[in-house]
mmCIF file of C-alpha atoms and ligand atoms in Angstrom:
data_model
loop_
_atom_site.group_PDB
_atom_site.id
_atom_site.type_symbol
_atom_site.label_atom_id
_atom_site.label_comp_id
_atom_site.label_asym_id
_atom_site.label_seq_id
_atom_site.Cartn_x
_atom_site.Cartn_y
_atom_site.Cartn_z
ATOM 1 C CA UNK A 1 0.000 0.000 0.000
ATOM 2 C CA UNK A 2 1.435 3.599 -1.245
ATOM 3 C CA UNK A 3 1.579 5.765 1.697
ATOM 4 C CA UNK A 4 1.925 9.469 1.444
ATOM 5 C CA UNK A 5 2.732 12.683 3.990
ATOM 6 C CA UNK A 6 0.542 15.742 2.862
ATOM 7 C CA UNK A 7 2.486 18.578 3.956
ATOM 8 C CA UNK A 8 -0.068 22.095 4.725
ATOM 9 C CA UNK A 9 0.559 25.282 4.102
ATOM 10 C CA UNK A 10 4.124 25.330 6.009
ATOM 11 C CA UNK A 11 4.435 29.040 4.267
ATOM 12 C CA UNK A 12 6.053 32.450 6.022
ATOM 13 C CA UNK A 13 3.032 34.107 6.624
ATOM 14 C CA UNK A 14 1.790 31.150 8.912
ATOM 15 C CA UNK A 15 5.411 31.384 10.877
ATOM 16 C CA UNK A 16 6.385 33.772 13.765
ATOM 17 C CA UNK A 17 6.502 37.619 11.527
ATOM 18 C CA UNK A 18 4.056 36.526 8.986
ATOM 19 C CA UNK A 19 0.351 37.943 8.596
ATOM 20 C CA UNK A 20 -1.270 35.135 10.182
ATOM 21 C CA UNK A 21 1.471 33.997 12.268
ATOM 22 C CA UNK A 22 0.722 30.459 14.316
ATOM 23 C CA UNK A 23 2.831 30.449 17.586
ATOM 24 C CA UNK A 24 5.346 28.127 17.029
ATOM 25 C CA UNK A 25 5.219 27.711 13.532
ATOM 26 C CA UNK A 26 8.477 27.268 12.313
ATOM 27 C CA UNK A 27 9.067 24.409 14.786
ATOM 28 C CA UNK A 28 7.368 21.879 12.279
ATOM 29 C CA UNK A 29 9.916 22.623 9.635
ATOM 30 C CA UNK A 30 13.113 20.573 10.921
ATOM 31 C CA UNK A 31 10.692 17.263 11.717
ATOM 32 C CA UNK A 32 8.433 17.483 8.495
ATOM 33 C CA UNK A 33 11.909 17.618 6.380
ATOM 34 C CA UNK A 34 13.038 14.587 8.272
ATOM 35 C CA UNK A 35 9.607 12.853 7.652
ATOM 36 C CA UNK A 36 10.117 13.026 4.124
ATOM 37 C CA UNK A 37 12.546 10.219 3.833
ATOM 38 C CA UNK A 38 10.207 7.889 5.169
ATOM 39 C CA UNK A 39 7.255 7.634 2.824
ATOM 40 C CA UNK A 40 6.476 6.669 -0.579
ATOM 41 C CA UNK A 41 5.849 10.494 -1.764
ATOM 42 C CA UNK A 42 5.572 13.724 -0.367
ATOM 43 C CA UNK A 43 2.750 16.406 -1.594
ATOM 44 C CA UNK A 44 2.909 20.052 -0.107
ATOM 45 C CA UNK A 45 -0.269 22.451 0.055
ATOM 46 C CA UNK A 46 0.416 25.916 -0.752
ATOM 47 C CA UNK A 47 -2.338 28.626 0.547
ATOM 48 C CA UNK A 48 -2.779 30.814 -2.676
ATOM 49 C CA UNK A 49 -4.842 33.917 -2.597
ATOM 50 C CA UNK A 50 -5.645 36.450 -4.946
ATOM 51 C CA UNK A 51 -4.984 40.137 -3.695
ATOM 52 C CA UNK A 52 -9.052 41.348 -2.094
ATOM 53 C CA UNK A 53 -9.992 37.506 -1.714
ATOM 54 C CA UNK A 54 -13.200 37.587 0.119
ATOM 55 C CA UNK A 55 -11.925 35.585 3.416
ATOM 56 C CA UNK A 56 -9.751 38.683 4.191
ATOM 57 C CA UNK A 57 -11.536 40.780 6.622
ATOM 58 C CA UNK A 58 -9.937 44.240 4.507
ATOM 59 C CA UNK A 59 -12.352 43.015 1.679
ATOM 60 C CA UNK A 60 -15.293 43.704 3.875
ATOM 61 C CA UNK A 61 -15.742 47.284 4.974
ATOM 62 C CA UNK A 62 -15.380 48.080 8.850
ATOM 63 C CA UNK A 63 -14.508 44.485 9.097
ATOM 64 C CA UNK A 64 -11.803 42.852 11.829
ATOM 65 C CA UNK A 65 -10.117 39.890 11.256
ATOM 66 C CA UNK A 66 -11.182 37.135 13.149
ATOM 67 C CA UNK A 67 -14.867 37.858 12.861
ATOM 68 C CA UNK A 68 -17.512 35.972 11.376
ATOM 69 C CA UNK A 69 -19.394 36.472 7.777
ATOM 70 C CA UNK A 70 -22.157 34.314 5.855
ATOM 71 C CA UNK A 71 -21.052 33.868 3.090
ATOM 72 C CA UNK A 72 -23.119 31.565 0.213
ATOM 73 C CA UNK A 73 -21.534 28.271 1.530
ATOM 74 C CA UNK A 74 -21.977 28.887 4.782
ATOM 75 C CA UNK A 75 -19.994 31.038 8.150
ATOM 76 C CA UNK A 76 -16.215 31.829 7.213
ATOM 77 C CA UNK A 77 -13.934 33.450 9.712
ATOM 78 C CA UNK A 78 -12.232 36.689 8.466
ATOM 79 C CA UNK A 79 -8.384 36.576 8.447
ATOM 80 C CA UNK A 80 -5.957 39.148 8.070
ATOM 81 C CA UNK A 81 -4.721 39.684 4.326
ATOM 82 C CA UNK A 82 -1.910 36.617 4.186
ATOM 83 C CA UNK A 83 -0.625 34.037 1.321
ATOM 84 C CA UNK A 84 -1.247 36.903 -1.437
ATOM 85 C CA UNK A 85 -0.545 35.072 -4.593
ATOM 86 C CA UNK A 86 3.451 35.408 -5.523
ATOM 87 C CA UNK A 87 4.145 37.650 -1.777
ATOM 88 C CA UNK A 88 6.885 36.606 0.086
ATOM 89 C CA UNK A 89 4.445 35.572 2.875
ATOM 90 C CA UNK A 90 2.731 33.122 0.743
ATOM 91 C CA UNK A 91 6.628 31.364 0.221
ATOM 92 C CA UNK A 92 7.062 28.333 1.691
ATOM 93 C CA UNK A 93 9.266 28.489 4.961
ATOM 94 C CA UNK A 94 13.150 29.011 3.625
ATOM 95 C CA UNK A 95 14.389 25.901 5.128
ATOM 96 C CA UNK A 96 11.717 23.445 4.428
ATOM 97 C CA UNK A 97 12.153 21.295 1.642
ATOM 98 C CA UNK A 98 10.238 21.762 -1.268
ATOM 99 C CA UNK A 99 11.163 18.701 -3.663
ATOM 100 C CA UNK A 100 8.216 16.933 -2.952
ATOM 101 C CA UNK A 101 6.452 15.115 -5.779
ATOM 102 C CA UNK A 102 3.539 18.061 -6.057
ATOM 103 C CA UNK A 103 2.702 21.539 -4.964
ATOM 104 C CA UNK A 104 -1.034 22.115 -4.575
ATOM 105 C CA UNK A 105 -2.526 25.333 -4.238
ATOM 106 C CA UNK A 106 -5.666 26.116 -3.182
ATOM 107 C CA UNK A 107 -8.015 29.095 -2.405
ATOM 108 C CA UNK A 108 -6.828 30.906 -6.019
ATOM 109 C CA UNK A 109 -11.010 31.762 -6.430
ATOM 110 C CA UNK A 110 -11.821 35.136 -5.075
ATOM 111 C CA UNK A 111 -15.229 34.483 -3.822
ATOM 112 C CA UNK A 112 -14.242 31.174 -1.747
ATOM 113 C CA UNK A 113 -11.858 29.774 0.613
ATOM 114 C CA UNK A 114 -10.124 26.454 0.672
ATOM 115 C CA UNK A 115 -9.417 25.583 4.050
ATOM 116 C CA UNK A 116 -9.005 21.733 2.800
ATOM 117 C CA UNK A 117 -6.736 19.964 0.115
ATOM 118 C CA UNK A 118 -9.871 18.418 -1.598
ATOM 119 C CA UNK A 119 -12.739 20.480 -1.136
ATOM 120 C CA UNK A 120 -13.405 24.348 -1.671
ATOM 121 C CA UNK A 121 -15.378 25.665 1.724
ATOM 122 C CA UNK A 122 -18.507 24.868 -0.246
ATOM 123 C CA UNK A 123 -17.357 21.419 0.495
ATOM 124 C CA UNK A 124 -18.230 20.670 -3.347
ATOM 125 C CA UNK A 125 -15.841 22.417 -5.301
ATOM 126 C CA UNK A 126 -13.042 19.883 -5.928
ATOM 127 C CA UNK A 127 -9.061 20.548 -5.863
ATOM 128 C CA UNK A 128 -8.282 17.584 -8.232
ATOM 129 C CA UNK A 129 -6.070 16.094 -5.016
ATOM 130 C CA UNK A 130 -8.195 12.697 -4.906
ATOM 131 C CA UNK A 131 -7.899 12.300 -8.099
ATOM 132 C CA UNK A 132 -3.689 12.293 -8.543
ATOM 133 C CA UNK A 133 -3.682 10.339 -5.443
ATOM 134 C CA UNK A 134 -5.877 7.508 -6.593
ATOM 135 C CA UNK A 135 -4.273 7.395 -9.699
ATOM 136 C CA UNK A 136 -0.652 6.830 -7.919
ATOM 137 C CA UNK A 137 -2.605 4.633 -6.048
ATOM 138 C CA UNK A 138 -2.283 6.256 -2.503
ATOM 139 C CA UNK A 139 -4.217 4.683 -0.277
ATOM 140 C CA UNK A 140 -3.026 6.068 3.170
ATOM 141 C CA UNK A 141 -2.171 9.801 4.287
ATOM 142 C CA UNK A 142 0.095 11.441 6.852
ATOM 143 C CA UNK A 143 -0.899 14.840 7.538
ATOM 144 C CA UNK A 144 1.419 17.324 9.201
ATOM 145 C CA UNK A 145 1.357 21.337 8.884
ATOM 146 C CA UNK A 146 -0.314 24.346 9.894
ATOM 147 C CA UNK A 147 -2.739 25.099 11.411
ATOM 148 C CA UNK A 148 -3.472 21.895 13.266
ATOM 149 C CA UNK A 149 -7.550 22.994 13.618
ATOM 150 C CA UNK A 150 -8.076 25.017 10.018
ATOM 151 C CA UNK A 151 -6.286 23.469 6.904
ATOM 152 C CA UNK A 152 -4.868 20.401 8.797
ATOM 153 C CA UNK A 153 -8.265 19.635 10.313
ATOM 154 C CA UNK A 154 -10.191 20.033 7.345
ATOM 155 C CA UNK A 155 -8.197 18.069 4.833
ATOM 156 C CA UNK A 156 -7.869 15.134 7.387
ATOM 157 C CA UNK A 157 -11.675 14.861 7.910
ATOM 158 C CA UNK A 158 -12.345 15.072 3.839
ATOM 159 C CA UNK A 159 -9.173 12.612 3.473
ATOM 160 C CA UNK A 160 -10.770 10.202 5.644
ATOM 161 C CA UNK A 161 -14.539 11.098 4.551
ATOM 162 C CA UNK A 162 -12.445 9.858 0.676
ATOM 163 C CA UNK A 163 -11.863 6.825 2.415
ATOM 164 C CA UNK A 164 -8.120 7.121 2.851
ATOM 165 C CA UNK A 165 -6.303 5.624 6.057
ATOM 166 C CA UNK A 166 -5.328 8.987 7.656
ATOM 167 C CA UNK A 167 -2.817 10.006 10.586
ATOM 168 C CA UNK A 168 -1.966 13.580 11.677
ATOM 169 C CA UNK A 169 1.172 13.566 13.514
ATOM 170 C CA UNK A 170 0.491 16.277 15.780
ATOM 171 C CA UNK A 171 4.004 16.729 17.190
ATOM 172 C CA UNK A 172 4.700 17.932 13.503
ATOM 173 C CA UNK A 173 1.573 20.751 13.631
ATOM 174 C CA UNK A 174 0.688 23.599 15.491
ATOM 175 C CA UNK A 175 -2.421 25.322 16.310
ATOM 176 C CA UNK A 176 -4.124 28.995 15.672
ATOM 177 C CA UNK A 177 -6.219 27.959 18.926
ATOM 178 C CA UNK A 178 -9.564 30.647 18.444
ATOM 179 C CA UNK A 179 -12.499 30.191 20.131
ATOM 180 C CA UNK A 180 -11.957 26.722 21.287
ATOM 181 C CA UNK A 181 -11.149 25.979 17.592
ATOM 182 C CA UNK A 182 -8.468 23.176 18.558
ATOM 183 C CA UNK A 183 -10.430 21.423 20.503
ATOM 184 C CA UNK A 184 -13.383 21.022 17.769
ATOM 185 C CA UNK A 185 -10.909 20.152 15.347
ATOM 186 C CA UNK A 186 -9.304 17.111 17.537
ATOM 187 C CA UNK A 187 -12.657 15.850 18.112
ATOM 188 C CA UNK A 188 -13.861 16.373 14.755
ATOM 189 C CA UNK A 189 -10.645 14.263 13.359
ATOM 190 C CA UNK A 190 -11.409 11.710 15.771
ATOM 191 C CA UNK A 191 -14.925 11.034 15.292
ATOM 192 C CA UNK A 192 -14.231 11.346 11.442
ATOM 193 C CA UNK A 193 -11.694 8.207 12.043
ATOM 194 C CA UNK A 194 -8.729 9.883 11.931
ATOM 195 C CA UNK A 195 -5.635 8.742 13.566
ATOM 196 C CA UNK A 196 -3.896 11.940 15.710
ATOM 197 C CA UNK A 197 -0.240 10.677 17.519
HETATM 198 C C1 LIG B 1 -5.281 28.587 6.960
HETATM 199 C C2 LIG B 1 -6.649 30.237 7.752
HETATM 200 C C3 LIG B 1 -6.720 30.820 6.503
HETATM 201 C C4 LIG B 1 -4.478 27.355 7.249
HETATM 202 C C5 LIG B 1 -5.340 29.149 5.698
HETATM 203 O O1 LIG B 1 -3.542 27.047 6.485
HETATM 204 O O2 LIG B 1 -4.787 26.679 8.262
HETATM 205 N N1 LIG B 1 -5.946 29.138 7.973
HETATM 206 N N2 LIG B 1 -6.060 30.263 5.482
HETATM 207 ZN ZN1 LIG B 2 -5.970 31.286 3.639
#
């Protein structure tokens, strides 16, 4: 059985100094690169936004970031501008290794976020991820990245809704922590079947 680690969004402006900075960020970089060695290939997420995208809270007048909008598909947090298509802070981390087997990016539509590798936030709109994987014929995932309980949570609980054997190695994450938001995410994993060591 192919096994693969799916690497999230490990990019500067999710590391300490970047626009959405998640505390400890930059500590997954040194373990993930080690990881790599030790599966059968290696994809990397890439959080790709176009300048205004509409989960940025400056694209909403009088609008914070961190607040809540409806929007079509459903609620969607409000983050500061970060991962601007081409910006430094959408780079990946200078010292992680980037010669993986493929670079997804995701969120490039204006009018919708992609918290997950597979699925759009409409949870219908797909990245095309399922489909390379089942035609390398990947049949488990090992999920490691940032941030634990947005992109990491959400592309674990569609990997495993795909029916792919899925582990998030936690020790290789970290966390944005609002509102509770790792806690729902660890028992979301879980009750989706996920593995989380
Ligand atoms: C992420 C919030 C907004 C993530 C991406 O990579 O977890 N979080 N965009
Ligand atoms: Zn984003």
């Amino acid at each position: 059985m192919s096994h693969a680690l799916l690497v999230i969004d490990v990019q500067n402006d999710f590391c300490p100094g970047g626009a959405l900075a998640v505390p400890g960020g930059d500590e997954v970089v040194a373990p993930i690169n080690t990881m790599m060695e030790e599966f059968d290939g290696v994809i990397l997420t890439q959080d790709w936004h176009p300048a205004e995208h509409l989960s940025f809270a400056s694209a909403h007048g009088g609008m914070s970031p961190f607040e809540m909008v409806e929007m079509p598909y459903g609620p969607q947090v409000l983050w500061p501008d970060h991962c601007v298509q081409g910006s430094r802070g959408a780079a990946f981390h200078p010292n992680l290794r980037t010669d993986g087997d493929l670079i997804l990016r995701k969120g490039f539509r204006g009018a919708i976020d992609s918290y997950s590798a597979f699925f759009e936030n409409d949870q219908t709109t797909p990245t095309g991820l399922k489909g390379y994987l089942d035609t390398r014929g990947i049949k488990a995932l090992t999920l490691v990245g940032l941030a634990t309980d947005f992109c990491v949570h959400y592309s674990a609980v569609d990997a495993a809704r795909l029916g792919f054997d899925v582990t998030v190695r936690t020790d290789a994450c970290r966390a944005i922590d609002m509102d509770g938001s790792l806690a729902s995410a660890q028992q979301a994993m879980k009750d989706a079947g996920v593995i989380l060591i």
